[in-house]
Coordinates of C-alpha atoms and ligand atoms in Angstrom, one line a residue:
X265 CA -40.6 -15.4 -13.6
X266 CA -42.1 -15.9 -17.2
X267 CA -38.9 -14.9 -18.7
X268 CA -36.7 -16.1 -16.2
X269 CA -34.5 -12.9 -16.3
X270 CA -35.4 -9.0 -14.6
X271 CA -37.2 -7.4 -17.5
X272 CA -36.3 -3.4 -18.7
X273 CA -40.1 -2.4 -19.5
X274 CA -41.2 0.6 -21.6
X275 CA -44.7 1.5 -21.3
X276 CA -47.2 4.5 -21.9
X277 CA -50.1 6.1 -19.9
X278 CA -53.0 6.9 -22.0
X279 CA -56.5 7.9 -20.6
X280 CA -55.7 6.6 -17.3
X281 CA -54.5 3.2 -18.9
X282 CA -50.9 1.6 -19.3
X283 CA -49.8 -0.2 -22.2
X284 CA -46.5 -2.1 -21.9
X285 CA -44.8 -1.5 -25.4
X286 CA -41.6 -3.4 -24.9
X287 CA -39.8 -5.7 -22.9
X288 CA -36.2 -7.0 -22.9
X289 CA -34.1 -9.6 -20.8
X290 CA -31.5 -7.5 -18.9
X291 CA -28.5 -9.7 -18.9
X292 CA -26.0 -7.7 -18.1
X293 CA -25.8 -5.6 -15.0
X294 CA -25.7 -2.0 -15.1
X295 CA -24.7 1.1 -12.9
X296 CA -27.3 2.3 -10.9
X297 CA -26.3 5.5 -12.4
X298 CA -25.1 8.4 -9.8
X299 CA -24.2 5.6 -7.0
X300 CA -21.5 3.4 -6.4
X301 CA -23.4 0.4 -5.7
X302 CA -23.8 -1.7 -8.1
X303 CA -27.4 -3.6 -9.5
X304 CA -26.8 -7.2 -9.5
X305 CA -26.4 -10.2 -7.3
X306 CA -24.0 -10.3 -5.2
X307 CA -21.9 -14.0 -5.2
X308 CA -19.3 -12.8 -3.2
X309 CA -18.4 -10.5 -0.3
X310 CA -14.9 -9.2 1.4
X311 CA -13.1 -6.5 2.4
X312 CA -12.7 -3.4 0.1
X313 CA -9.0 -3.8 -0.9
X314 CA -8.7 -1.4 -3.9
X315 CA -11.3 0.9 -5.1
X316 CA -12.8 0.8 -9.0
X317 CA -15.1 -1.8 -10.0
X318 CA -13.7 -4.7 -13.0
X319 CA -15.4 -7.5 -15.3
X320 CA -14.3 -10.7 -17.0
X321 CA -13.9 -14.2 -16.6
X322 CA -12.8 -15.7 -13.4
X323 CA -9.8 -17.1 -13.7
X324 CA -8.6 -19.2 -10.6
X325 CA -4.6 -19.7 -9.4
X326 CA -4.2 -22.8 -7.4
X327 CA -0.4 -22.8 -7.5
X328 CA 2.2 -20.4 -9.3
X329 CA 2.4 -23.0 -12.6
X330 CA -1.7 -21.9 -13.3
X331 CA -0.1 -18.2 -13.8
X332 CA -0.1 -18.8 -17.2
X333 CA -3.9 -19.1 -17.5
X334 CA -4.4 -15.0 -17.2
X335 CA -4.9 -13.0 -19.9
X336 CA -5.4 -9.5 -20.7
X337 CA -8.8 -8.8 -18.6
X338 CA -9.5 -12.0 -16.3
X339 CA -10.1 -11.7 -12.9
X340 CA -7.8 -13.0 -10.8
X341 CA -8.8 -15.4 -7.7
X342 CA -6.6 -16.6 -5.5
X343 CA -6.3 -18.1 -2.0
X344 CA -3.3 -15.0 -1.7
X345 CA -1.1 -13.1 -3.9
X346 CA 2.7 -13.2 -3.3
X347 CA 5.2 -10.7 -4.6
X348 CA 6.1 -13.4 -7.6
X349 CA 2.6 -12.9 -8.5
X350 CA 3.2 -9.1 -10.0
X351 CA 3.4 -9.5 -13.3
X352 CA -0.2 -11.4 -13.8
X353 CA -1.6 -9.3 -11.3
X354 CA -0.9 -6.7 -14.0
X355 CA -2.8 -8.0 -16.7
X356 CA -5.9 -8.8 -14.4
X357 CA -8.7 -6.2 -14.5
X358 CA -9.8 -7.5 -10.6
X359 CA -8.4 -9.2 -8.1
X360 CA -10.2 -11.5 -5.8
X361 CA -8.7 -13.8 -2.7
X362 CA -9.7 -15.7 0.1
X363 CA -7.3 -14.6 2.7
X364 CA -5.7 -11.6 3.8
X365 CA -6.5 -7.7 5.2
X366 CA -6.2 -4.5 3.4
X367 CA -2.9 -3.6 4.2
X368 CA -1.8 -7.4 3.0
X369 CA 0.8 -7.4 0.0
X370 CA -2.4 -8.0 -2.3
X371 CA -4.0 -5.2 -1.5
X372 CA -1.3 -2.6 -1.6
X373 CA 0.0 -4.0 -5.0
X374 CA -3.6 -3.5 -6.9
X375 CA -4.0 0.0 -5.3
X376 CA -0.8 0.9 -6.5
X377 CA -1.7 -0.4 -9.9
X378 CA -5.2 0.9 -10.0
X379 CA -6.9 -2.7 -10.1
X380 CA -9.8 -3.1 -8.2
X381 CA -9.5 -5.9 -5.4
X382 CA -11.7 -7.3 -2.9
X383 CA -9.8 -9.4 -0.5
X384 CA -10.4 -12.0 2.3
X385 CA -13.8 -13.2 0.8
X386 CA -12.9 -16.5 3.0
X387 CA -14.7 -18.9 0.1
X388 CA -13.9 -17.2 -3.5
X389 CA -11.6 -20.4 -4.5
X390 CA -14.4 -22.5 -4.0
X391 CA -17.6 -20.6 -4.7
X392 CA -16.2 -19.0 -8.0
X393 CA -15.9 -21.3 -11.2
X394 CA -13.1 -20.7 -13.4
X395 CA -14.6 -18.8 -17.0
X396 CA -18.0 -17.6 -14.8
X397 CA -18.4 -14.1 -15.5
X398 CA -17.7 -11.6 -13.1
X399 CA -17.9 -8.2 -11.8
X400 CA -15.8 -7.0 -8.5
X401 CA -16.6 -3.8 -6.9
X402 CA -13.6 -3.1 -5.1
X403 CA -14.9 0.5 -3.5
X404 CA -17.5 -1.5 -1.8
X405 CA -16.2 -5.4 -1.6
X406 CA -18.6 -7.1 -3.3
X407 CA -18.2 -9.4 -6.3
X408 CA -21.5 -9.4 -8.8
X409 CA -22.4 -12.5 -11.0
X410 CA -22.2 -11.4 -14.8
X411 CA -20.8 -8.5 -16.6
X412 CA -20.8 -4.4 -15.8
X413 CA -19.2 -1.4 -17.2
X414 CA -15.1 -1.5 -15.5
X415 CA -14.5 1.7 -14.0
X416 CA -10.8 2.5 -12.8
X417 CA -10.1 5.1 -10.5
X418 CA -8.1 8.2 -12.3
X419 CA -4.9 9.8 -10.4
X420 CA -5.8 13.1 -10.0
X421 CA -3.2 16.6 -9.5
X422 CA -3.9 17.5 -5.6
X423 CA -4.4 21.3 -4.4
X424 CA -2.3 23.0 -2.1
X425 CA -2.0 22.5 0.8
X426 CA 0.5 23.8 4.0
X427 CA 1.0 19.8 5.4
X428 CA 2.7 18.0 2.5
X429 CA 0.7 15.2 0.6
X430 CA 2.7 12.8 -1.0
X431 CA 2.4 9.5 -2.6
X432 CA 3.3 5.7 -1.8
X433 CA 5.5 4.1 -4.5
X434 CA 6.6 0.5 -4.6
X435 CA 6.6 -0.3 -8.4
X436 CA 8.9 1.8 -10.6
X437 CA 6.7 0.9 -13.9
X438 CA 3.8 2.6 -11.8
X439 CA 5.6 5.8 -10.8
X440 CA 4.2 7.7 -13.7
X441 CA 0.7 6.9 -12.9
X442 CA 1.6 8.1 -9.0
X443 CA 3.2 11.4 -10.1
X444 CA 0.2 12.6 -12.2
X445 CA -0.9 12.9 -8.8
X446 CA 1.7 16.4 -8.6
X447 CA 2.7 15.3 -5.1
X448 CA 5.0 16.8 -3.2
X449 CA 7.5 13.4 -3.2
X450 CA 7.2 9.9 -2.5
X451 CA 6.7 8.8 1.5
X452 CA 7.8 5.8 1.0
X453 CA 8.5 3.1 -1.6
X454 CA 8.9 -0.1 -0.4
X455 CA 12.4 -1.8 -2.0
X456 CA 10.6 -5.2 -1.8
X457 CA 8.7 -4.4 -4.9
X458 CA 12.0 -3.7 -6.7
X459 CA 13.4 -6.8 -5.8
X460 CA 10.4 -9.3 -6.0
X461 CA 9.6 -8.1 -9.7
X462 CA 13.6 -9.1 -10.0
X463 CA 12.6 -13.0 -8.7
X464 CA 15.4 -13.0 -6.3
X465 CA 16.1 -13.3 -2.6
X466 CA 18.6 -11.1 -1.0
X467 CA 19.9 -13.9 0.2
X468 CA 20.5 -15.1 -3.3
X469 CA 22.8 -12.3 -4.2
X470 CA 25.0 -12.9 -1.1
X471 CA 25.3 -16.4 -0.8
X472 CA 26.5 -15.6 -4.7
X473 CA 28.2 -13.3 -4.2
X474 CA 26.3 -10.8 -6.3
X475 CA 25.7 -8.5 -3.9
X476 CA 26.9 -5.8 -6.8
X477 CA 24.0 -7.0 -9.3
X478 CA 21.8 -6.3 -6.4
X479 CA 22.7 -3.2 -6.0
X480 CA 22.6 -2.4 -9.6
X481 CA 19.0 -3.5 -9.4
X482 CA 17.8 -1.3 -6.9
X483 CA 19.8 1.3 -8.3
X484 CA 18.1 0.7 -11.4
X485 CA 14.5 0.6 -10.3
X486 CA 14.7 3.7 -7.8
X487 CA 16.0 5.9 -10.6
X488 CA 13.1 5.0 -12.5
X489 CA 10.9 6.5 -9.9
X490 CA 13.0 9.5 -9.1
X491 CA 13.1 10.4 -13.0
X492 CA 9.4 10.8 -12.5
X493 CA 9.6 12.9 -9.1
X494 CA 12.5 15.2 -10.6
X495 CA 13.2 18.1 -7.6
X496 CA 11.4 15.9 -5.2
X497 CA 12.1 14.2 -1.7
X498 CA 11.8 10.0 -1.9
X499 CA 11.5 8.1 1.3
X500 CA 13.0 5.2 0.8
X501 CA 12.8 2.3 3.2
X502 CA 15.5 -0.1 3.9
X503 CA 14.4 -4.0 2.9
X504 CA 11.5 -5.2 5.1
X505 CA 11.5 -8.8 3.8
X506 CA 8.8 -11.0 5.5
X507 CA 9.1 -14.8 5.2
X508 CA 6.1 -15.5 4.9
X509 CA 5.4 -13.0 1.7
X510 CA 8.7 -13.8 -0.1
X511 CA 9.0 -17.5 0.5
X512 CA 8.7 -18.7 -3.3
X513 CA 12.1 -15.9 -4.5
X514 CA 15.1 -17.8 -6.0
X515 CA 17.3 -18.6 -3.1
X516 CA 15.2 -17.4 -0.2
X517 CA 16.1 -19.2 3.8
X518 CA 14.0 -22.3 3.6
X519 CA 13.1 -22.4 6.8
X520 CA 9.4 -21.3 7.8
X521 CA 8.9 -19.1 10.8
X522 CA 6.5 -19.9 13.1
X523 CA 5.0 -16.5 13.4
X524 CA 6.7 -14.5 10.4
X525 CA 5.1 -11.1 11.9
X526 CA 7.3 -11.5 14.9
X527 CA 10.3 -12.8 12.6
X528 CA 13.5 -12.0 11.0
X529 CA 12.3 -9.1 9.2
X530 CA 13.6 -5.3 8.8
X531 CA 16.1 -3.2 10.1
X532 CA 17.2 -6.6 12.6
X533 CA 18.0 -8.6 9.3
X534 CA 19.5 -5.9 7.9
X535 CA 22.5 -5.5 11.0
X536 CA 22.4 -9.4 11.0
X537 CA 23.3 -9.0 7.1
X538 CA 25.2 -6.0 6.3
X539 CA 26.6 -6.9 3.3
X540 CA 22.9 -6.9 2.0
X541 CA 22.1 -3.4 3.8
X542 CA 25.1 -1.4 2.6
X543 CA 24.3 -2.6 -1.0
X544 CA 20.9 -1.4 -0.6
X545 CA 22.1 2.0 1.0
X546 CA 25.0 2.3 -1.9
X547 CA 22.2 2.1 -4.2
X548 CA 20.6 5.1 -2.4
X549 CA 24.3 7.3 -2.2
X550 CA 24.9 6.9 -5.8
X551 CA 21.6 8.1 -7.3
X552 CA 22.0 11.3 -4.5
X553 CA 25.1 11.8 -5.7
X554 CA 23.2 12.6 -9.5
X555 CA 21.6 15.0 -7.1
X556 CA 18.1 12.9 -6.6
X557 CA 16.7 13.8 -3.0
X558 CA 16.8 11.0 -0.7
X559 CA 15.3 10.2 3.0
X560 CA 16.2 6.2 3.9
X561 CA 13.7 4.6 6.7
X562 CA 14.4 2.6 8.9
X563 CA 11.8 -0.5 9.3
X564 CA 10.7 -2.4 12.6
X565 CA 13.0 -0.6 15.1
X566 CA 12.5 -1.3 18.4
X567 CA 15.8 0.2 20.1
X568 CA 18.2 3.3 20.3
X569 CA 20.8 0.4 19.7
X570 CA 19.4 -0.2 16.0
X571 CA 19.3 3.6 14.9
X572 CA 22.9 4.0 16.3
X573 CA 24.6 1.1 14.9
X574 CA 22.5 2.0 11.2
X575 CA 24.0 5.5 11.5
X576 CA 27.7 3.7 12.2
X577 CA 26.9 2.0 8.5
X578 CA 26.0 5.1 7.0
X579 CA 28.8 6.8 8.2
X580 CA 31.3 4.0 6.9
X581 CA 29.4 4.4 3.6
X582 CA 30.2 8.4 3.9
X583 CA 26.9 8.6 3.8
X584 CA 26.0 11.3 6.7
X585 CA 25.8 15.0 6.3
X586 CA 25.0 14.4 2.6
X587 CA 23.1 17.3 1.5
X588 CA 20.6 15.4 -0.4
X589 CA 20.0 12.0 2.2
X590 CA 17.9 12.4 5.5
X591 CA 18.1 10.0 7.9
X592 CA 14.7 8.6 9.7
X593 CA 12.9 5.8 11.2
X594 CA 9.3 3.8 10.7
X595 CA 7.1 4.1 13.8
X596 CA 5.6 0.8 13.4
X597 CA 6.2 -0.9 17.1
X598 CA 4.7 0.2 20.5
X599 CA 8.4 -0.1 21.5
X600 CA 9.6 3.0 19.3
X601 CA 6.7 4.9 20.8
X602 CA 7.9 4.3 24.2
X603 CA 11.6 5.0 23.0
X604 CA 10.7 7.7 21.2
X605 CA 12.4 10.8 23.3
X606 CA 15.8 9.0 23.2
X607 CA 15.3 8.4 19.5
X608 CA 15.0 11.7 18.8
X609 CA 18.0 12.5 21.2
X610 CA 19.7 10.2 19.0
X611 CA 19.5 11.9 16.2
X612 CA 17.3 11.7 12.8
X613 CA 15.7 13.8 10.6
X614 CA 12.1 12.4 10.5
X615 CA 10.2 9.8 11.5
X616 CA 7.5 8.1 9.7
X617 CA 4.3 6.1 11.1
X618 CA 3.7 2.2 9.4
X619 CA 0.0 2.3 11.1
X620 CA -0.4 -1.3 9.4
X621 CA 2.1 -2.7 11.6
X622 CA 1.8 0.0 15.0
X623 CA -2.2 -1.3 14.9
X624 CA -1.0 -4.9 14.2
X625 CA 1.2 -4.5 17.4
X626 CA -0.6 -3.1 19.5
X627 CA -3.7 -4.6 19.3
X628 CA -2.3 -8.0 19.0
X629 CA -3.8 -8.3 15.9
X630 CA -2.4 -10.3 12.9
X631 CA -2.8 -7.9 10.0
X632 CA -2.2 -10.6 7.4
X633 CA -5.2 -12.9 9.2
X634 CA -8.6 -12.2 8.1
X635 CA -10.4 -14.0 10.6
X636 CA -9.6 -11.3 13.0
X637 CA -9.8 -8.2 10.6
X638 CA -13.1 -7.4 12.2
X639 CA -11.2 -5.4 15.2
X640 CA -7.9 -4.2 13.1
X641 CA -8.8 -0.5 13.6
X642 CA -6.2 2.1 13.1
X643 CA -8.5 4.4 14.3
X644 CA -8.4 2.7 18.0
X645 CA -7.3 5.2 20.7
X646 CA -4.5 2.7 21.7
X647 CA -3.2 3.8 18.5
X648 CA -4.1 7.2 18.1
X649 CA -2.6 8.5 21.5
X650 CA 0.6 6.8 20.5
X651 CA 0.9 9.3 17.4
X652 CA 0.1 11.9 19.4
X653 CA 2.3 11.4 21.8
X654 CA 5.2 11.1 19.2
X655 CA 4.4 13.9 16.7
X656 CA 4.4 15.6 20.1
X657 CA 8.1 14.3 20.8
X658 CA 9.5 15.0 17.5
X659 CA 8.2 18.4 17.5
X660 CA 9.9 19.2 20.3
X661 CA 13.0 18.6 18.9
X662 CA 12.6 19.5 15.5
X663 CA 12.0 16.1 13.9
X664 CA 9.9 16.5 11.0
X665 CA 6.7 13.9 11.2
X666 CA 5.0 11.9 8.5
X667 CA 3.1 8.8 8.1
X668 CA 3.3 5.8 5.2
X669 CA 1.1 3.4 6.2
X670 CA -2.6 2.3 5.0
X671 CA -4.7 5.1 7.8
X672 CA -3.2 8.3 5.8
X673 CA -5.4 7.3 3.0
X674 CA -9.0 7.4 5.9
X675 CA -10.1 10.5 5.8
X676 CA -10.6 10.3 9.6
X677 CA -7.7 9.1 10.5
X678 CA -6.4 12.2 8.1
X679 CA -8.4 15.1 10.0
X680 CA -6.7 13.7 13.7
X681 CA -3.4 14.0 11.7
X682 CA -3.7 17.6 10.7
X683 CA -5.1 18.7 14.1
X684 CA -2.1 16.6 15.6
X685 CA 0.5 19.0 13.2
X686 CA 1.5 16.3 11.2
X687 CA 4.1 18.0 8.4
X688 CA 2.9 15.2 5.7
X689 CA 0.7 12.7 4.6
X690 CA 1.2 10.0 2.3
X691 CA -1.6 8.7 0.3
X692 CA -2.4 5.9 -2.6
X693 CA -2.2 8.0 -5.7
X694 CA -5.8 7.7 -6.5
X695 CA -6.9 9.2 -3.4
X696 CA -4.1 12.1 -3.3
X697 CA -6.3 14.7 -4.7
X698 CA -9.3 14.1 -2.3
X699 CA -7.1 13.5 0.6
X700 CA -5.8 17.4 0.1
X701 CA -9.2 18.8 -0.8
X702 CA -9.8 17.3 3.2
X703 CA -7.0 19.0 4.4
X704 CA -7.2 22.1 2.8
X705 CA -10.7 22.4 4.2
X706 CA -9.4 21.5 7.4
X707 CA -6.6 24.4 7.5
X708 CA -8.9 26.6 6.1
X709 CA -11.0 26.5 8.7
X710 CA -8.5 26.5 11.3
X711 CA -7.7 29.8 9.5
X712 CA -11.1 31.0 10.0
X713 CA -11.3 30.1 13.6
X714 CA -8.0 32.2 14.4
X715 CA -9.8 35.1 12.5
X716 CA -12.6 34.8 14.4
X717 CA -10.5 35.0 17.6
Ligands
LIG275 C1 3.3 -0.1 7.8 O1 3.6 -1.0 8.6 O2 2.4 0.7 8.0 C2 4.1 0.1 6.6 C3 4.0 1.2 5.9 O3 4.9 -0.9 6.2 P1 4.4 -2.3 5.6 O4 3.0 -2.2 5.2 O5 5.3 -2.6 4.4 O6 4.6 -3.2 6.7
LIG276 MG1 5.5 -2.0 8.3

């Protein structure tokens, strides 16, 4: 109270009495040193988005022309990120934003770039003052007042393990920092991040008739990432291009969907627009033909219908039977869980689980709406039995089983997995080598418990 700030005292203990020999004004915060948490007050709460905890000066973006105002080490605050938003987002040493879940564009973005994030605070825009000094803890979602130590979470090699871990890729300029991780491949890089750092719709390219610089584009951007996973499968996931995330791209439809989770999105836009799909999947057959090892995903299916007129495209393209592309699909709707026998009749080589989007539709839960992320639980047995019951499927016809989305980074979510016989996991790059220390332990002592039997 007398000096108005929390005092760091030194004092000595002689004959029973205690002399105070020094005190100083702590002004900035500090580590409580062997914990996570942080020693501060707290201005600011949300939802843990990306772990690692940054400082600076806020640093708030009303509208795309106030991009400008970040500089090296700002945090960033927004009401959301979108895609056009990358390059800032880069030089940010935290991100905070009022709206949104963890599996929100936001929050994959700053995990793949190692910034620490805390999203869907609700009230950062308007409680935070642009130039206040910060500190976001974005393992716990909190935001501090003042300034603490930055910590950024390191990519890490993995240990072995029998069930492949491999990594999530969406940048290309961040594929080095993912394969320090020694992963087995990449589960799934998501094109979008390609073409959004490129400022362009798809739609631009067609209705211009530049549907070859498009694919030059992607061609250019996936090599960049397969340079860095030499020898290594790369999932690669045909365009999943939400309105509502991609909106502000040169040339986008201008027309707003009412409910852009339900839209024109995924492997449905891409049979609607196959001029735009076989540029993407040309891409894809020119870098396997320099011998890089491709699998190409399918997003959003709902039907047999979908996989079998994709596989007529790919087989126009001359695309099937190559030794170096596998054919598989996202399990991301209730409907391909329901399908999934006749999928599998069908004919693929994997399939791959988006839990962001199977939770979202199942539980009827908009994963992009934080006033409902309070019950979005990938854990939630209406979600677990439906992986069950497909890893179940596949495995009985041979269909090898993965899963790409947010849940194969929760370590619970990870030990139903292994016990299910999942064939690989893939994790955010900074949690790769923890995520195979758990299953290592697991399958060790699964090992142990068929000794003992
Ligand atoms: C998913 O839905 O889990 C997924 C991996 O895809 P996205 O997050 O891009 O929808
Ligand atoms: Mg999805």
């Amino acid at each position: 109270e007398h000096y108005k700030h929390p005092q760091d005292i030194e004092f000595a203990i002689e004959n029973g009495e205690i002399f105070i020999v020094q005190t100083r004004a702590i002004t900035t915060l500090k580590e409580k040193p062997g914990k996570d948490e942080i020693d501060g007050k707290i201005i600011v709460r949300g939802l843990a988005a990306s772990p690692g905890i940054g400082s600076g000066p806020v640093r708030i973006i009303r509208s795309m022309d106030d991009l400008d105002k970040i500089k090296q080490g700002d945090v960033m605050v927004t009401q959301m990120t979108n895609p056009d938003m990358v390059v800032a987002m880069q030089k940010a040493s935290a991100i905070i934003t009022d709206e949104g879940g963890i599996t929100a564009h936001a929050a994959i973005v700053s995990r793949e770039m190692g910034i620490p994030a805390v999203v869907g605070t609700e009230t950062a825009t308007s409680l935070l003052e642009d130039g206040q000094e910060v500190t976001v803890d974005g393992t716990n979602g909190k935001v501090y007042m003042g300034l603490a130590q930055s910590k950024k979470v390191e990519v890490l090699p993995i240990v072995e393990t029998k069930i492949k871990i491999k990594v999530l890729v969406d940048l290309p300029e961040f594929a080095e920092r993912a394969a320090k991780s020694n992963a087995f491949g990449v589960g799934l890089v998501r094109i979008e991040g390609i073409i959004a750092s490129n400022g362009k719709h798809p739609v631009y390219y067609k209705n211009n008739n530049k549907l070859d610089e498009y694919q030059s584009m992607l061609k250019k951007g996936l090599e960049k990432i397969a340079q860095n996973f030499i020898g290594k499968e790369i999932w690669v996931r045909t365009s999943d291009i939400r309105s509502d995330e991609y909106s502000n791209l040169e040339g986008a439809p201008k027309e707003i969907e009412r409910n852009p989770m339900l839209g024109f999105h995924g492997i449905r836009f891409s049979l609607k627009n196959p001029e735009i799909f076989k540029a993407e999947l040309r891409a894809i057959k020119e870098l396997a033909e320099k011998n890089h090892k491709f699998g190409i995903m399918f997003p959003q299916i709902i039907s047999v219908e979908e996989l079998k007129q994709a596989k007529v495209i790919l087989q126009e393209l001359g695309m099937i039977g190559n030794k170096n592309i596998k054919i598989g699909v996202m399990i991301e709707t209730p409907a391909a869980v329901v399908i999934i026998k006749e999928l599998c009749e069908e004919g693929m080589d994997f399939i791959s689980f988006g839990t962001n989007d199977l939770t979202q539709y199942t539980l009827a839960i908009d994963r992009g709406n934080d006033a409902v992320q309070y019950i979005y639980n990938e854990l939630d047995r209406a979600v677990t039995k439906q992986i069950a019951r497909v890893i179940r499927e596949c495995k009985a016809h041979k269909i090898e089983t993965s899963i790409c989305g947010q849940a194969g980074s929760n370590k619970e979510m990870v030990t139903f997995l292994v016990k299910q016989g999942i064939d690989s996991i893939s994790v955010n790059a900074d949690a790769a080598k923890e995520i195979s220390e758990l299953v290592k332990s697991i399958e060790e002592s699964r090992q142990e418990a068929i000794k003992a039997d």
